[in-house]
Short mmCIF file of N, CA and C in Angstrom, two decimals:
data_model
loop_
_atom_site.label_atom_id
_atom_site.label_comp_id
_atom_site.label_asym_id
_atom_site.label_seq_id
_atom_site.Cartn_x
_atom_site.Cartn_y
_atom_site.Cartn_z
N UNK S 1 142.18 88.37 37.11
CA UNK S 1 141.11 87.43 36.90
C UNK S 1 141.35 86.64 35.62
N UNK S 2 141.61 85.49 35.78
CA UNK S 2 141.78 84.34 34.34
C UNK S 2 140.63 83.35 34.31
N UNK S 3 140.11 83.02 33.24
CA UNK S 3 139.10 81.77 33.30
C UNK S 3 139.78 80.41 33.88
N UNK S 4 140.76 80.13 34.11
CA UNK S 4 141.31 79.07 35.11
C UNK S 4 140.83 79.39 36.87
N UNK S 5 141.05 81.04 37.13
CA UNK S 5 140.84 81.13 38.73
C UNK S 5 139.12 81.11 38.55
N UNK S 6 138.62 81.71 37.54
CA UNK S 6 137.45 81.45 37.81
C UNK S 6 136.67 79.87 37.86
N UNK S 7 137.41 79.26 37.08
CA UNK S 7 137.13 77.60 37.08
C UNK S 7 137.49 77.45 38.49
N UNK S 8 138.24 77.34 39.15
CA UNK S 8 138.63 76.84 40.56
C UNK S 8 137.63 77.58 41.73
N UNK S 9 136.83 78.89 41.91
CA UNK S 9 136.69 79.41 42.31
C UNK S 9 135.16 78.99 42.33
N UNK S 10 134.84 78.08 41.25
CA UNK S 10 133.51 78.06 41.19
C UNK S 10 132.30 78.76 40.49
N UNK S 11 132.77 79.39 39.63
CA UNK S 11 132.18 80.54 38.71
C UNK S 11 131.84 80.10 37.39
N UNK S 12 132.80 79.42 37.12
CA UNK S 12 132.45 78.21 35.81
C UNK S 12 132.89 77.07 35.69
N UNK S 13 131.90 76.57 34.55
CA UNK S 13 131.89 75.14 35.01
C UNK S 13 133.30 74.19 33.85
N UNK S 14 133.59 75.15 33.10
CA UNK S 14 134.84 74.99 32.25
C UNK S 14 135.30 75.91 31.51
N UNK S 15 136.58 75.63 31.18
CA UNK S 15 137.29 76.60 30.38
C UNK S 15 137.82 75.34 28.93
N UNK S 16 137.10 76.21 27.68
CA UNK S 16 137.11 76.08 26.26
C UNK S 16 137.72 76.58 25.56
N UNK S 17 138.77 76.07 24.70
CA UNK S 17 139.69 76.81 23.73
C UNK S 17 138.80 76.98 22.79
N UNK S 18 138.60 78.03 22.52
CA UNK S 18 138.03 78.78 21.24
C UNK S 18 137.68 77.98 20.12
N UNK S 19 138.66 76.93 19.48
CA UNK S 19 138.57 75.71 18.46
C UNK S 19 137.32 75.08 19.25
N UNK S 20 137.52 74.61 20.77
CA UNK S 20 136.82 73.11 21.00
C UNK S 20 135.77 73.89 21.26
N UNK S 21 135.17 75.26 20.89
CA UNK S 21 133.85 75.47 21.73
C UNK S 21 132.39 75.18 20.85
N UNK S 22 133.13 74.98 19.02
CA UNK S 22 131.40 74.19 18.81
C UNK S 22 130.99 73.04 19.19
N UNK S 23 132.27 71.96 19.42
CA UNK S 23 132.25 70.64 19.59
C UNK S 23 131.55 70.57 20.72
N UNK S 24 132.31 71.53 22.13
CA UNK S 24 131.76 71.18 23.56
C UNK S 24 130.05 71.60 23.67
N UNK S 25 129.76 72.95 23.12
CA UNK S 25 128.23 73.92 22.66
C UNK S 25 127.28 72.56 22.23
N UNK S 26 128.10 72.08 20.81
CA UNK S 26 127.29 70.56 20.60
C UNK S 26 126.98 69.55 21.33
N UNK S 27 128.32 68.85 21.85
CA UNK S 27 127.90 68.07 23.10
C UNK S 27 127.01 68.31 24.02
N UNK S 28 126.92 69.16 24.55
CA UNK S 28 126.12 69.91 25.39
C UNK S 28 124.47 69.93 25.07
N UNK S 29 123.95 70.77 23.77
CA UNK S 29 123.03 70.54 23.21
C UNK S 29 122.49 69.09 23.01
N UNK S 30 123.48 68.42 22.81
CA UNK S 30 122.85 67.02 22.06
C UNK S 30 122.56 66.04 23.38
N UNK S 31 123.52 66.57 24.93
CA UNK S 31 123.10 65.57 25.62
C UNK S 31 121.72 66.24 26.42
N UNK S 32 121.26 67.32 26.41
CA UNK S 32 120.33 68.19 26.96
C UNK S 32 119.10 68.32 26.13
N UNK S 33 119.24 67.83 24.78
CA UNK S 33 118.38 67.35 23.92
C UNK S 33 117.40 66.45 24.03
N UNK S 34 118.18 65.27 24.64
CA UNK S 34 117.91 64.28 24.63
C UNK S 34 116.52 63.28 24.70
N UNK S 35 116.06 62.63 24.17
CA UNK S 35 114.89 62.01 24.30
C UNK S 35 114.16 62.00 25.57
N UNK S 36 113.19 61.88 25.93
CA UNK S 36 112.01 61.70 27.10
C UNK S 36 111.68 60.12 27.08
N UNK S 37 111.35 59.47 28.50
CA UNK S 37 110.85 58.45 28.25
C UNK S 37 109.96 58.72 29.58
N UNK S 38 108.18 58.25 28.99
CA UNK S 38 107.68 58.48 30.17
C UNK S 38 107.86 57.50 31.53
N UNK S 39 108.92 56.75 31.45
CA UNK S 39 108.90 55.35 32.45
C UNK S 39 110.12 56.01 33.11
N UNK S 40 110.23 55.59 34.68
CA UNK S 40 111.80 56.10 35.18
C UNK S 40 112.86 55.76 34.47
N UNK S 41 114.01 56.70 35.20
CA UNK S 41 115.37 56.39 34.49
C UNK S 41 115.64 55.06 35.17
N UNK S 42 116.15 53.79 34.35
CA UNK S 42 116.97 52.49 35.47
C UNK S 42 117.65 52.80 36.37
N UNK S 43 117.89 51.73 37.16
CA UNK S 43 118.27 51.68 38.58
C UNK S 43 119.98 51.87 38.14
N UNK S 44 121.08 52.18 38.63
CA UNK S 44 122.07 51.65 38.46
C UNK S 44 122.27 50.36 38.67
N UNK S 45 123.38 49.41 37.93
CA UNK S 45 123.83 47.75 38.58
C UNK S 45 125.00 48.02 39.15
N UNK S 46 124.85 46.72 39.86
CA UNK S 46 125.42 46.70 41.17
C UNK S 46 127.10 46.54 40.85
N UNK S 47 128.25 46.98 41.09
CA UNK S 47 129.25 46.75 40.57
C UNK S 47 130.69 45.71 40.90
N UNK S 48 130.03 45.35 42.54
CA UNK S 48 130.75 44.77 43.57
C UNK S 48 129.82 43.41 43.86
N UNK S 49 130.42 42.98 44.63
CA UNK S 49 129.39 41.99 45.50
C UNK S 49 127.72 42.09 46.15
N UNK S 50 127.34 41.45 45.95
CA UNK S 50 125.66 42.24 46.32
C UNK S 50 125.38 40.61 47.23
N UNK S 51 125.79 39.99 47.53
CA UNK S 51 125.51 38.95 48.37
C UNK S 51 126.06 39.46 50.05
N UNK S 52 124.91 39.27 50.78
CA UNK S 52 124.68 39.83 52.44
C UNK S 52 126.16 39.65 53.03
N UNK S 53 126.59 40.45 53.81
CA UNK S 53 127.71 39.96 54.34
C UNK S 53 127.34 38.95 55.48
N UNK S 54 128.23 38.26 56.21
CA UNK S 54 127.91 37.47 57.05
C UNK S 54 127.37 38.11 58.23
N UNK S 55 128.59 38.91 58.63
CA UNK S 55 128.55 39.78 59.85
C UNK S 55 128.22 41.26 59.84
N UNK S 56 127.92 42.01 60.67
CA UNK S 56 128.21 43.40 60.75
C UNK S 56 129.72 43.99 60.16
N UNK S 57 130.46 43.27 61.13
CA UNK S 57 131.56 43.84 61.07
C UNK S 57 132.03 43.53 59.85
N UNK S 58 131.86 42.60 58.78
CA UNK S 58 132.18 42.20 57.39
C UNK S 58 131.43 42.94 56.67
N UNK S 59 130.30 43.57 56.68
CA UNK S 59 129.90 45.09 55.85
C UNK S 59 130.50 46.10 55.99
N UNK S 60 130.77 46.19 57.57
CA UNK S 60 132.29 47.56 57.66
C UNK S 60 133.29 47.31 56.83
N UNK S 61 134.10 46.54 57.09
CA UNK S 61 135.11 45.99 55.87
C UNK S 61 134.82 46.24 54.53
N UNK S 62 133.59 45.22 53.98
CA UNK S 62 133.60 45.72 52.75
C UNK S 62 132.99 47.51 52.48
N UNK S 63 132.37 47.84 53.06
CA UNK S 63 132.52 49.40 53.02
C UNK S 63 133.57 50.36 52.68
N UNK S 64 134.32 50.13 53.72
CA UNK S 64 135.61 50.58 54.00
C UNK S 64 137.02 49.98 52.76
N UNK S 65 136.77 49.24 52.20
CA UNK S 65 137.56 48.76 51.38
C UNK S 65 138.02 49.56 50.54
N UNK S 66 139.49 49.74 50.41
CA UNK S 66 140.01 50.54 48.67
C UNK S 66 139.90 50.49 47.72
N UNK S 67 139.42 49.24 47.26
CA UNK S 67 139.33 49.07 45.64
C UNK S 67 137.93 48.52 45.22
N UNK S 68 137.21 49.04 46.57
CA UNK S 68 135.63 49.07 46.23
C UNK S 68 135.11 49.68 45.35
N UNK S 69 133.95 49.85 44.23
CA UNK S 69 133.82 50.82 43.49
C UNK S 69 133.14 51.89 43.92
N UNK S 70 133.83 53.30 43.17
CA UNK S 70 133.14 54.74 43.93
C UNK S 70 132.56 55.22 43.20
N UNK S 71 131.84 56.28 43.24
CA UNK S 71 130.59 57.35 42.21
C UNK S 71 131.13 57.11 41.10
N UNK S 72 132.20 57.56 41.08
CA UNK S 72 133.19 58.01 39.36
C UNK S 72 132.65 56.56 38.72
N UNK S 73 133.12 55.30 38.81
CA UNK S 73 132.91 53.94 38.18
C UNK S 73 131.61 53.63 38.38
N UNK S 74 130.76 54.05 39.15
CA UNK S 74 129.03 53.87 38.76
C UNK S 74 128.50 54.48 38.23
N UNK S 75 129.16 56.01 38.11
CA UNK S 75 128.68 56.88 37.03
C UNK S 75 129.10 56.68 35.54
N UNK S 76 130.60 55.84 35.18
CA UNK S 76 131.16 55.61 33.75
C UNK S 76 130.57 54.65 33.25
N UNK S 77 129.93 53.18 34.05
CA UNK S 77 129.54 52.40 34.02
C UNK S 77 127.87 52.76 33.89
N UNK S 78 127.55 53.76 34.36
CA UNK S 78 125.79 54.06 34.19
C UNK S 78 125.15 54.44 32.94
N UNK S 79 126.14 55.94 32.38
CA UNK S 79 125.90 56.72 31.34
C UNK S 79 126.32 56.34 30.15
N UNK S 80 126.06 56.82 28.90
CA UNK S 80 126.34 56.51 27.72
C UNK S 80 127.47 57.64 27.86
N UNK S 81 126.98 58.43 27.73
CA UNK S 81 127.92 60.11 27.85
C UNK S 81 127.51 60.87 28.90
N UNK S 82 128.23 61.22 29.40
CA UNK S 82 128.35 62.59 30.80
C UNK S 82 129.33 63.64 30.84
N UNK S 83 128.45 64.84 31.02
CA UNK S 83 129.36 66.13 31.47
C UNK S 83 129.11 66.84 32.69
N UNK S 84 130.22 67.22 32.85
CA UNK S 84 130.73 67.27 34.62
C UNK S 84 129.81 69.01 34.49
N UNK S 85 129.27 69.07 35.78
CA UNK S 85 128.98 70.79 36.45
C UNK S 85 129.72 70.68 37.14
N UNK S 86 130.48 71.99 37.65
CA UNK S 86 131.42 72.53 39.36
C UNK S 86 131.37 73.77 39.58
N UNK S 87 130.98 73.86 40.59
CA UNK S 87 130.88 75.29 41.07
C UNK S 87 129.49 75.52 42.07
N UNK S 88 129.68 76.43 42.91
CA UNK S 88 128.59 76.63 43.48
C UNK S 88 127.97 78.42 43.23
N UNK S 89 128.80 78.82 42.14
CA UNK S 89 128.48 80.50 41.44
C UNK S 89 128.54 81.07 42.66
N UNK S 90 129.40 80.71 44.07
CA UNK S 90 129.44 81.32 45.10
C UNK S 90 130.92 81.47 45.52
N UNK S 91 131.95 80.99 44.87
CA UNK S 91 133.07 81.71 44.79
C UNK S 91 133.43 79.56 45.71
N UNK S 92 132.96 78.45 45.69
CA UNK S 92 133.20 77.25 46.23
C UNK S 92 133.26 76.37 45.32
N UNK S 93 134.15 75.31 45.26
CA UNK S 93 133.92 74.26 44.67
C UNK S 93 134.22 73.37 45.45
N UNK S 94 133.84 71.71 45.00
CA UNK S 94 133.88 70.28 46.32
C UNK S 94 134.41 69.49 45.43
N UNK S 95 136.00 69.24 45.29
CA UNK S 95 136.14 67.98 44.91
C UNK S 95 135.25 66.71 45.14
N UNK S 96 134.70 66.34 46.06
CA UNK S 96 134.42 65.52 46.55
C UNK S 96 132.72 65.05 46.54
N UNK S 97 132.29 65.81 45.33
CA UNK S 97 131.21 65.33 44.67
C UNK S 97 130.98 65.88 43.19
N UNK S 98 130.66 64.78 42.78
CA UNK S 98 130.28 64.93 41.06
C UNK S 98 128.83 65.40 40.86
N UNK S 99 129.03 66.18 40.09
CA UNK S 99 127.60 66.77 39.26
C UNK S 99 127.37 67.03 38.36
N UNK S 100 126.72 66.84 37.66
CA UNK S 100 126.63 67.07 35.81
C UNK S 100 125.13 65.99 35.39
N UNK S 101 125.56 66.16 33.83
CA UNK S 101 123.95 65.32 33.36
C UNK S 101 124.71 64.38 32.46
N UNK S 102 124.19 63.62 32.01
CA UNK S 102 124.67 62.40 30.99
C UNK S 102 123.41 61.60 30.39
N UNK S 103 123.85 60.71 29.61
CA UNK S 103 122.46 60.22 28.39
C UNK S 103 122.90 58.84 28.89
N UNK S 104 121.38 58.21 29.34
CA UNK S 104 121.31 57.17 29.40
C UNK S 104 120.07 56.51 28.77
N UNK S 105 120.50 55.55 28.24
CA UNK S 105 119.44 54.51 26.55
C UNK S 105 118.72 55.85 26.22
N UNK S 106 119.44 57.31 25.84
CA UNK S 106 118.60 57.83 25.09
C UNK S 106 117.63 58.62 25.63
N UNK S 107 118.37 58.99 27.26
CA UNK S 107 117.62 59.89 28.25
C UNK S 107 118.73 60.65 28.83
N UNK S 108 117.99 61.68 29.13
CA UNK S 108 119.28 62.81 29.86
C UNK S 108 118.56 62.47 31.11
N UNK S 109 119.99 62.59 32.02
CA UNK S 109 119.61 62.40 33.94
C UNK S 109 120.77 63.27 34.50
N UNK S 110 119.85 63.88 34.95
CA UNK S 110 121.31 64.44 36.47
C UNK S 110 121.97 64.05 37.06
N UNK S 111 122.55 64.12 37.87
CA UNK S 111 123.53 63.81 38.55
C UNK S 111 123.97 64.01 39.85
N UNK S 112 124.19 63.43 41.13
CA UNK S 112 124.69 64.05 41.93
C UNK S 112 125.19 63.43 42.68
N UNK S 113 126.60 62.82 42.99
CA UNK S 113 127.42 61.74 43.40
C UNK S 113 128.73 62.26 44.71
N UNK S 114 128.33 61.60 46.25
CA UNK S 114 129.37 62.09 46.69
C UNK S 114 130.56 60.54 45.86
N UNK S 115 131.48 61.08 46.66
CA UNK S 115 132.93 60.42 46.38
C UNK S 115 133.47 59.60 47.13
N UNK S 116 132.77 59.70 48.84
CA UNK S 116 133.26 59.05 49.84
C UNK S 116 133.90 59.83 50.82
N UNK S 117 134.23 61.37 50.73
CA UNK S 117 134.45 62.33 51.83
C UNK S 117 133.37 63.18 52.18
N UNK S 118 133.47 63.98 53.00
CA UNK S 118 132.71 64.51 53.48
C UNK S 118 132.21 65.80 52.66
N UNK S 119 131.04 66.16 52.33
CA UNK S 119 130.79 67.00 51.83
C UNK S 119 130.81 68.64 52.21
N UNK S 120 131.58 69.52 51.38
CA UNK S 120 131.55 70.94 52.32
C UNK S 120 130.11 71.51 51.54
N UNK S 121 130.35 72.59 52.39
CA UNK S 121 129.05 73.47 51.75
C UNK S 121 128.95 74.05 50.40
N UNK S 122 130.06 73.88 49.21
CA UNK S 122 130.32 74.55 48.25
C UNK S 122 129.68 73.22 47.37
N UNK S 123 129.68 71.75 47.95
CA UNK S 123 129.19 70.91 46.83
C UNK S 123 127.63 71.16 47.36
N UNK S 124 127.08 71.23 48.67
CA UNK S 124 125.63 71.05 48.58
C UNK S 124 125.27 72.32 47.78
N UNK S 125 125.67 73.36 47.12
CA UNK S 125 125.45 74.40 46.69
C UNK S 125 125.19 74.02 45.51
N UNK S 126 126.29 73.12 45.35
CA UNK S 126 126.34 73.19 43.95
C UNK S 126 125.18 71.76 43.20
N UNK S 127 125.32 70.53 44.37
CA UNK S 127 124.35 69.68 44.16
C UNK S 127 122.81 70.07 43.75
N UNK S 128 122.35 71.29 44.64
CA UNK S 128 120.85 72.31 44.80
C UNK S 128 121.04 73.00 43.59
N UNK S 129 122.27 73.82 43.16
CA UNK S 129 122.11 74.26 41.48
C UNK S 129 121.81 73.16 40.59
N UNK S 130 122.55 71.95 40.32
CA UNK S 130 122.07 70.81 39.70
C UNK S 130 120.74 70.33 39.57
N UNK S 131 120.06 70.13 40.96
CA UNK S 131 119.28 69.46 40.95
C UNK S 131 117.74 70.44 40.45
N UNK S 132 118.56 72.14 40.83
CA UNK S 132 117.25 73.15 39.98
C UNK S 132 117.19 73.27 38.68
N UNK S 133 118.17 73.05 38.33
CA UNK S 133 118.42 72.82 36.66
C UNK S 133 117.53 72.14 36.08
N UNK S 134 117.65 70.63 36.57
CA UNK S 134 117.13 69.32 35.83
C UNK S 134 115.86 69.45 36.42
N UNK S 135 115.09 70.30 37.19
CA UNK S 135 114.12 70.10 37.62
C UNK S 135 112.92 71.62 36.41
N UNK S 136 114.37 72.58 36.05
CA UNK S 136 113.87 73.42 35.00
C UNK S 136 113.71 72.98 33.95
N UNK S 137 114.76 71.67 33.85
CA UNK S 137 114.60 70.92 32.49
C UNK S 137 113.74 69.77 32.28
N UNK S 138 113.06 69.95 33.17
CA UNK S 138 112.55 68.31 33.67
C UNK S 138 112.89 67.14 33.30
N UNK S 139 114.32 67.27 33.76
CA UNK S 139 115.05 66.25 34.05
C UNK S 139 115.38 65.11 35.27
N UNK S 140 115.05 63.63 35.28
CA UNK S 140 115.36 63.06 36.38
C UNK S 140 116.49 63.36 36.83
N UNK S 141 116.48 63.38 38.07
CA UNK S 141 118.24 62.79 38.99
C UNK S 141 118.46 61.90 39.83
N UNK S 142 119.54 61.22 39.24
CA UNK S 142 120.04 60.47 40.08
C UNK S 142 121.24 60.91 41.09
N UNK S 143 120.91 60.59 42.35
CA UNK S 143 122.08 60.65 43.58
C UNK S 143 122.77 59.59 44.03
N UNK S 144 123.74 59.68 44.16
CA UNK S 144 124.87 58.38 44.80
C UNK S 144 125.31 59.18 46.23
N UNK S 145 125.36 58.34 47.18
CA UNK S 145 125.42 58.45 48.48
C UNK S 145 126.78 57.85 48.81
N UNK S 146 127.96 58.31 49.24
CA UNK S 146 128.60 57.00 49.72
C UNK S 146 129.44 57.76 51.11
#
């Protein structure tokens, strides 16, 4: 058992060299700290084209497109600072969705972003740990769908 298999395995959410662990402890604190605002968190902006497509089939396209923007670039583009959660403490992890909290104008928000594949059962695990968290912390969340 190494804190690397346990990182992959889903058991934790990182592995800290001994030096970086007041820095990361701090980070952590300071983004979980974070100010309250009684008004919602903002909307995300839009990062692509936001004008109607013509056709059906020209929203498939742009859907489907490669160099469309995905969670990762609406999430770098959203937050001031963000740190990643993984794991579902059930022995699963999902590439294929992001979770964590980050500070935005001075608010902490959740997180919960697919990627554009299909989700297994180790990210909705882990999305439902997220979203009990921020709901212990009373913290908003935001979800990205794609």
């Amino acid at each position: 058992y190494t804190a690397e298999g346990q990182l992959a395995a889903g058991s934790v959410d990182a592995v800290v060299a001994p030096g970086d662990l007041p820095a990361t402890v701090g980070r952590w604190l300071g983004l979980l700290a974070a100010g309250d605002a009684p008004s919602p968190a903002p909307v995300p902006a839009a990062l692509a084209a936001t004008d109607p497509p013509e056709t059906g089939w020209d929203a498939v396209l742009r859907a489907r497109a490669a160099d469309r923007p995905r969670a990762g670039a609406y999430l770098d583009a959203y937050f001031d600072a963000r740190l990643p959660l993984s794991g579902d403490r059930c022995g699963g992890t999902d590439p294929g969705l992001l979770c964590g909290f980050g500070v935005r104008e001075g608010r902490a928000v959740a997180y919960v972003a697919q990627c554009g594949t299909a989700t297994r059962p180790a990210g909705y695990r882990t999305a439902a740990r997220v979203i009990r968290l921020a709901d212990r912390l009373g913290v908003p969340v935001l979800t990205l769908v794609d």
